[in-house]
């Protein structure tokens, strides 16, 4: 009986050893496409006031990449880490990646503001805070804690942040 267990264990180890010796290139899974997807270009950031909300729209040329929106205590420039001089008590950081706000030659394609104070009921400022290592970051400033919702629109591609405010637009 002991001999059988030894043979079974040897067979398992031999099988595992043979599997470990198969070259990585010899897999049977289909090869992935080698086509390179063009990087999304962030070309504009614009805003508008409405009766019950302010809207921030980020225009993108190409496929809209994944976007994250998160509240932060302070806005900082990507790369340098320097504080963004945008007035406000509350801030949202909007990150698009993979994306760029410049072309292959390094020239800016972003037509929106670099740093701008805005006088809407909720939205008080917008800044392009980063175009660094495949990540474009835009910051938004508010005097009160923002209640917001986000969504995507297509044809043309754009990312939208709606920020609620009391009824009555002062734009």
PDB file of C-alpha atoms in Angstrom:
ATOM      1  CA  UNK A   1       0.000   0.000   0.000  1.00  0.00           C
ATOM      2  CA  UNK A   2       2.829   2.348   0.898  1.00  0.00           C
ATOM      3  CA  UNK A   3       4.443   1.623  -2.463  1.00  0.00           C
ATOM      4  CA  UNK A   4       1.234   2.680  -4.314  1.00  0.00           C
ATOM      5  CA  UNK A   5       1.153   6.066  -2.509  1.00  0.00           C
ATOM      6  CA  UNK A   6       4.797   6.617  -3.392  1.00  0.00           C
ATOM      7  CA  UNK A   7       4.129   5.851  -7.065  1.00  0.00           C
ATOM      8  CA  UNK A   8       1.056   8.098  -7.122  1.00  0.00           C
ATOM      9  CA  UNK A   9       3.009  10.944  -5.523  1.00  0.00           C
ATOM     10  CA  UNK A  10       5.868  10.444  -7.996  1.00  0.00           C
ATOM     11  CA  UNK A  11       3.402  10.554 -10.891  1.00  0.00           C
ATOM     12  CA  UNK A  12       1.878  13.808  -9.649  1.00  0.00           C
ATOM     13  CA  UNK A  13       5.298  15.402  -9.213  1.00  0.00           C
ATOM     14  CA  UNK A  14       6.424  14.220 -12.649  1.00  0.00           C
ATOM     15  CA  UNK A  15       3.306  15.640 -14.276  1.00  0.00           C
ATOM     16  CA  UNK A  16       3.761  18.963 -12.460  1.00  0.00           C
ATOM     17  CA  UNK A  17       7.414  19.063 -13.495  1.00  0.00           C
ATOM     18  CA  UNK A  18       6.576  18.465 -17.149  1.00  0.00           C
ATOM     19  CA  UNK A  19       3.976  21.248 -17.018  1.00  0.00           C
ATOM     20  CA  UNK A  20       6.508  23.635 -15.518  1.00  0.00           C
ATOM     21  CA  UNK A  21       8.933  22.902 -18.393  1.00  0.00           C
ATOM     22  CA  UNK A  22       6.545  23.917 -21.177  1.00  0.00           C
ATOM     23  CA  UNK A  23       7.851  27.141 -22.742  1.00  0.00           C
ATOM     24  CA  UNK A  24       5.705  30.222 -22.199  1.00  0.00           C
ATOM     25  CA  UNK A  25       5.299  30.696 -25.954  1.00  0.00           C
ATOM     26  CA  UNK A  26       3.760  27.226 -26.309  1.00  0.00           C
ATOM     27  CA  UNK A  27       0.402  28.119 -24.790  1.00  0.00           C
ATOM     28  CA  UNK A  28      -2.811  27.268 -26.571  1.00  0.00           C
ATOM     29  CA  UNK A  29      -4.561  30.549 -25.720  1.00  0.00           C
ATOM     30  CA  UNK A  30      -5.177  32.817 -28.723  1.00  0.00           C
ATOM     31  CA  UNK A  31      -2.631  35.556 -29.286  1.00  0.00           C
ATOM     32  CA  UNK A  32      -3.691  39.076 -28.373  1.00  0.00           C
ATOM     33  CA  UNK A  33      -4.035  41.742 -31.003  1.00  0.00           C
ATOM     34  CA  UNK A  34      -0.944  43.873 -31.431  1.00  0.00           C
ATOM     35  CA  UNK A  35      -2.890  46.918 -32.614  1.00  0.00           C
ATOM     36  CA  UNK A  36      -2.163  50.017 -30.562  1.00  0.00           C
ATOM     37  CA  UNK A  37      -5.153  52.013 -29.374  1.00  0.00           C
ATOM     38  CA  UNK A  38      -4.777  55.755 -29.831  1.00  0.00           C
ATOM     39  CA  UNK A  39      -4.518  57.776 -26.628  1.00  0.00           C
ATOM     40  CA  UNK A  40      -7.597  59.844 -25.829  1.00  0.00           C
ATOM     41  CA  UNK A  41      -6.952  63.587 -26.097  1.00  0.00           C
ATOM     42  CA  UNK A  42      -8.578  65.928 -23.582  1.00  0.00           C
ATOM     43  CA  UNK A  43      -9.329  68.972 -25.719  1.00  0.00           C
ATOM     44  CA  UNK A  44     -11.574  71.186 -23.579  1.00  0.00           C
ATOM     45  CA  UNK A  45     -13.263  71.777 -20.248  1.00  0.00           C
ATOM     46  CA  UNK A  46     -16.378  73.950 -20.263  1.00  0.00           C
ATOM     47  CA  UNK A  47     -19.167  74.733 -17.867  1.00  0.00           C
ATOM     48  CA  UNK A  48     -22.620  76.225 -17.610  1.00  0.00           C
ATOM     49  CA  UNK A  49     -25.187  77.216 -15.032  1.00  0.00           C
ATOM     50  CA  UNK A  50     -28.693  75.751 -14.990  1.00  0.00           C
ATOM     51  CA  UNK A  51     -31.704  76.303 -12.739  1.00  0.00           C
ATOM     52  CA  UNK A  52     -30.830  73.558 -10.216  1.00  0.00           C
ATOM     53  CA  UNK A  53     -27.279  72.508 -11.108  1.00  0.00           C
ATOM     54  CA  UNK A  54     -23.980  73.654 -12.565  1.00  0.00           C
ATOM     55  CA  UNK A  55     -22.430  71.473 -15.258  1.00  0.00           C
ATOM     56  CA  UNK A  56     -18.764  70.806 -16.013  1.00  0.00           C
ATOM     57  CA  UNK A  57     -18.107  69.082 -19.345  1.00  0.00           C
ATOM     58  CA  UNK A  58     -14.766  67.592 -20.379  1.00  0.00           C
ATOM     59  CA  UNK A  59     -14.468  67.099 -24.147  1.00  0.00           C
ATOM     60  CA  UNK A  60     -12.348  64.211 -25.427  1.00  0.00           C
ATOM     61  CA  UNK A  61     -11.112  63.385 -28.915  1.00  0.00           C
ATOM     62  CA  UNK A  62     -10.980  59.596 -29.349  1.00  0.00           C
ATOM     63  CA  UNK A  63     -12.471  56.947 -27.106  1.00  0.00           C
ATOM     64  CA  UNK A  64     -13.403  58.204 -23.649  1.00  0.00           C
ATOM     65  CA  UNK A  65     -10.977  56.557 -21.180  1.00  0.00           C
ATOM     66  CA  UNK A  66     -11.810  55.470 -17.638  1.00  0.00           C
ATOM     67  CA  UNK A  67     -12.510  58.485 -15.403  1.00  0.00           C
ATOM     68  CA  UNK A  68     -12.394  58.788 -11.626  1.00  0.00           C
ATOM     69  CA  UNK A  69     -13.851  61.652  -9.613  1.00  0.00           C
ATOM     70  CA  UNK A  70     -12.959  62.034  -5.969  1.00  0.00           C
ATOM     71  CA  UNK A  71     -13.137  64.733  -3.322  1.00  0.00           C
ATOM     72  CA  UNK A  72      -9.718  65.963  -2.174  1.00  0.00           C
ATOM     73  CA  UNK A  73      -8.638  68.366   0.577  1.00  0.00           C
ATOM     74  CA  UNK A  74      -6.400  70.349  -1.746  1.00  0.00           C
ATOM     75  CA  UNK A  75      -5.700  70.386  -5.473  1.00  0.00           C
ATOM     76  CA  UNK A  76      -2.094  69.709  -6.469  1.00  0.00           C
ATOM     77  CA  UNK A  77      -0.323  69.849  -9.824  1.00  0.00           C
ATOM     78  CA  UNK A  78       0.591  66.351 -11.007  1.00  0.00           C
ATOM     79  CA  UNK A  79       4.299  65.820 -11.248  1.00  0.00           C
ATOM     80  CA  UNK A  80       5.416  68.754  -9.093  1.00  0.00           C
ATOM     81  CA  UNK A  81       2.951  68.318  -6.229  1.00  0.00           C
ATOM     82  CA  UNK A  82       2.615  72.091  -5.918  1.00  0.00           C
ATOM     83  CA  UNK A  83      -0.678  73.430  -4.577  1.00  0.00           C
ATOM     84  CA  UNK A  84      -3.040  74.763  -7.257  1.00  0.00           C
ATOM     85  CA  UNK A  85      -3.933  78.393  -6.434  1.00  0.00           C
ATOM     86  CA  UNK A  86      -7.682  77.934  -6.901  1.00  0.00           C
ATOM     87  CA  UNK A  87      -9.931  79.494  -4.267  1.00  0.00           C
ATOM     88  CA  UNK A  88     -12.451  77.215  -2.601  1.00  0.00           C
ATOM     89  CA  UNK A  89     -13.117  75.155   0.508  1.00  0.00           C
ATOM     90  CA  UNK A  90     -13.988  71.894  -1.260  1.00  0.00           C
ATOM     91  CA  UNK A  91     -12.419  70.312  -4.325  1.00  0.00           C
ATOM     92  CA  UNK A  92     -13.024  67.509  -6.799  1.00  0.00           C
ATOM     93  CA  UNK A  93     -10.195  65.812  -8.679  1.00  0.00           C
ATOM     94  CA  UNK A  94     -11.206  64.394 -12.066  1.00  0.00           C
ATOM     95  CA  UNK A  95      -8.666  61.953 -13.559  1.00  0.00           C
ATOM     96  CA  UNK A  96      -8.778  60.559 -17.088  1.00  0.00           C
ATOM     97  CA  UNK A  97      -6.369  57.716 -17.876  1.00  0.00           C
ATOM     98  CA  UNK A  98      -4.956  56.778 -20.259  1.00  0.00           C
ATOM     99  CA  UNK A  99      -5.215  60.242 -21.762  1.00  0.00           C
ATOM    100  CA  UNK A 100      -3.164  63.273 -22.786  1.00  0.00           C
ATOM    101  CA  UNK A 101      -3.765  66.984 -23.288  1.00  0.00           C
ATOM    102  CA  UNK A 102      -0.922  67.245 -25.792  1.00  0.00           C
ATOM    103  CA  UNK A 103      -0.139  65.779 -29.213  1.00  0.00           C
ATOM    104  CA  UNK A 104       2.785  63.536 -30.193  1.00  0.00           C
ATOM    105  CA  UNK A 105       4.986  66.615 -30.762  1.00  0.00           C
ATOM    106  CA  UNK A 106       4.270  67.837 -27.216  1.00  0.00           C
ATOM    107  CA  UNK A 107       2.009  70.723 -28.245  1.00  0.00           C
ATOM    108  CA  UNK A 108      -1.066  71.361 -26.114  1.00  0.00           C
ATOM    109  CA  UNK A 109      -4.416  70.337 -27.607  1.00  0.00           C
ATOM    110  CA  UNK A 110      -6.347  71.484 -24.527  1.00  0.00           C
ATOM    111  CA  UNK A 111      -8.378  74.606 -25.391  1.00  0.00           C
ATOM    112  CA  UNK A 112      -9.995  74.939 -21.969  1.00  0.00           C
ATOM    113  CA  UNK A 113      -8.816  76.936 -18.979  1.00  0.00           C
ATOM    114  CA  UNK A 114      -5.523  76.276 -17.228  1.00  0.00           C
ATOM    115  CA  UNK A 115      -6.756  78.055 -14.091  1.00  0.00           C
ATOM    116  CA  UNK A 116      -9.972  80.040 -13.957  1.00  0.00           C
ATOM    117  CA  UNK A 117     -12.244  81.487 -11.307  1.00  0.00           C
ATOM    118  CA  UNK A 118     -15.927  80.895 -12.116  1.00  0.00           C
ATOM    119  CA  UNK A 119     -18.953  82.689 -10.683  1.00  0.00           C
ATOM    120  CA  UNK A 120     -21.698  80.061 -10.697  1.00  0.00           C
ATOM    121  CA  UNK A 121     -23.897  79.074  -7.743  1.00  0.00           C
ATOM    122  CA  UNK A 122     -21.924  75.874  -7.010  1.00  0.00           C
ATOM    123  CA  UNK A 123     -18.865  75.767  -9.291  1.00  0.00           C
ATOM    124  CA  UNK A 124     -16.273  78.385  -8.303  1.00  0.00           C
ATOM    125  CA  UNK A 125     -13.223  77.383 -10.312  1.00  0.00           C
ATOM    126  CA  UNK A 126     -11.662  74.960 -12.771  1.00  0.00           C
ATOM    127  CA  UNK A 127      -8.007  74.106 -13.399  1.00  0.00           C
ATOM    128  CA  UNK A 128      -6.049  71.741 -15.587  1.00  0.00           C
ATOM    129  CA  UNK A 129      -3.880  70.294 -12.833  1.00  0.00           C
ATOM    130  CA  UNK A 130      -2.052  67.628 -14.771  1.00  0.00           C
ATOM    131  CA  UNK A 131      -1.033  66.204 -18.104  1.00  0.00           C
ATOM    132  CA  UNK A 132       1.613  63.804 -16.887  1.00  0.00           C
ATOM    133  CA  UNK A 133       2.555  60.212 -17.709  1.00  0.00           C
ATOM    134  CA  UNK A 134      -0.697  59.297 -19.455  1.00  0.00           C
ATOM    135  CA  UNK A 135      -2.989  60.924 -16.907  1.00  0.00           C
ATOM    136  CA  UNK A 136      -4.941  64.152 -17.392  1.00  0.00           C
ATOM    137  CA  UNK A 137      -6.259  65.713 -14.198  1.00  0.00           C
ATOM    138  CA  UNK A 138      -8.772  68.526 -13.872  1.00  0.00           C
ATOM    139  CA  UNK A 139      -9.671  70.139 -10.572  1.00  0.00           C
ATOM    140  CA  UNK A 140     -12.928  71.841  -9.644  1.00  0.00           C
ATOM    141  CA  UNK A 141     -13.439  74.182  -6.678  1.00  0.00           C
ATOM    142  CA  UNK A 142     -16.521  74.879  -4.544  1.00  0.00           C
ATOM    143  CA  UNK A 143     -17.456  77.006  -1.528  1.00  0.00           C
ATOM    144  CA  UNK A 144     -19.828  74.316  -0.211  1.00  0.00           C
ATOM    145  CA  UNK A 145     -19.509  70.543  -0.216  1.00  0.00           C
ATOM    146  CA  UNK A 146     -20.549  69.452  -3.725  1.00  0.00           C
ATOM    147  CA  UNK A 147     -23.401  67.038  -4.299  1.00  0.00           C
ATOM    148  CA  UNK A 148     -22.666  65.734  -7.777  1.00  0.00           C
ATOM    149  CA  UNK A 149     -23.421  63.045 -10.318  1.00  0.00           C
ATOM    150  CA  UNK A 150     -21.350  61.988 -13.299  1.00  0.00           C
ATOM    151  CA  UNK A 151     -22.095  60.435 -16.649  1.00  0.00           C
ATOM    152  CA  UNK A 152     -20.728  59.969 -20.156  1.00  0.00           C
ATOM    153  CA  UNK A 153     -22.104  61.351 -23.396  1.00  0.00           C
ATOM    154  CA  UNK A 154     -21.129  60.230 -26.888  1.00  0.00           C
ATOM    155  CA  UNK A 155     -20.844  61.631 -30.419  1.00  0.00           C
ATOM    156  CA  UNK A 156     -18.768  63.620 -29.552  1.00  0.00           C
ATOM    157  CA  UNK A 157     -17.161  61.969 -26.528  1.00  0.00           C
ATOM    158  CA  UNK A 158     -17.457  63.865 -23.253  1.00  0.00           C
ATOM    159  CA  UNK A 159     -17.524  63.368 -19.512  1.00  0.00           C
ATOM    160  CA  UNK A 160     -20.070  65.347 -17.488  1.00  0.00           C
ATOM    161  CA  UNK A 161     -20.177  66.365 -13.832  1.00  0.00           C
ATOM    162  CA  UNK A 162     -23.468  67.915 -12.642  1.00  0.00           C
ATOM    163  CA  UNK A 163     -23.243  69.744  -9.315  1.00  0.00           C
ATOM    164  CA  UNK A 164     -26.532  70.425  -7.542  1.00  0.00           C
ATOM    165  CA  UNK A 165     -27.360  73.821  -6.051  1.00  0.00           C
ATOM    166  CA  UNK A 166     -30.483  75.541  -4.682  1.00  0.00           C
ATOM    167  CA  UNK A 167     -33.102  76.581  -7.209  1.00  0.00           C
ATOM    168  CA  UNK A 168     -32.281  79.820  -8.994  1.00  0.00           C
ATOM    169  CA  UNK A 169     -29.285  80.335 -11.224  1.00  0.00           C
ATOM    170  CA  UNK A 170     -27.191  83.467 -10.806  1.00  0.00           C
ATOM    171  CA  UNK A 171     -25.103  82.883 -13.926  1.00  0.00           C
TER     172      UNK A 171
END
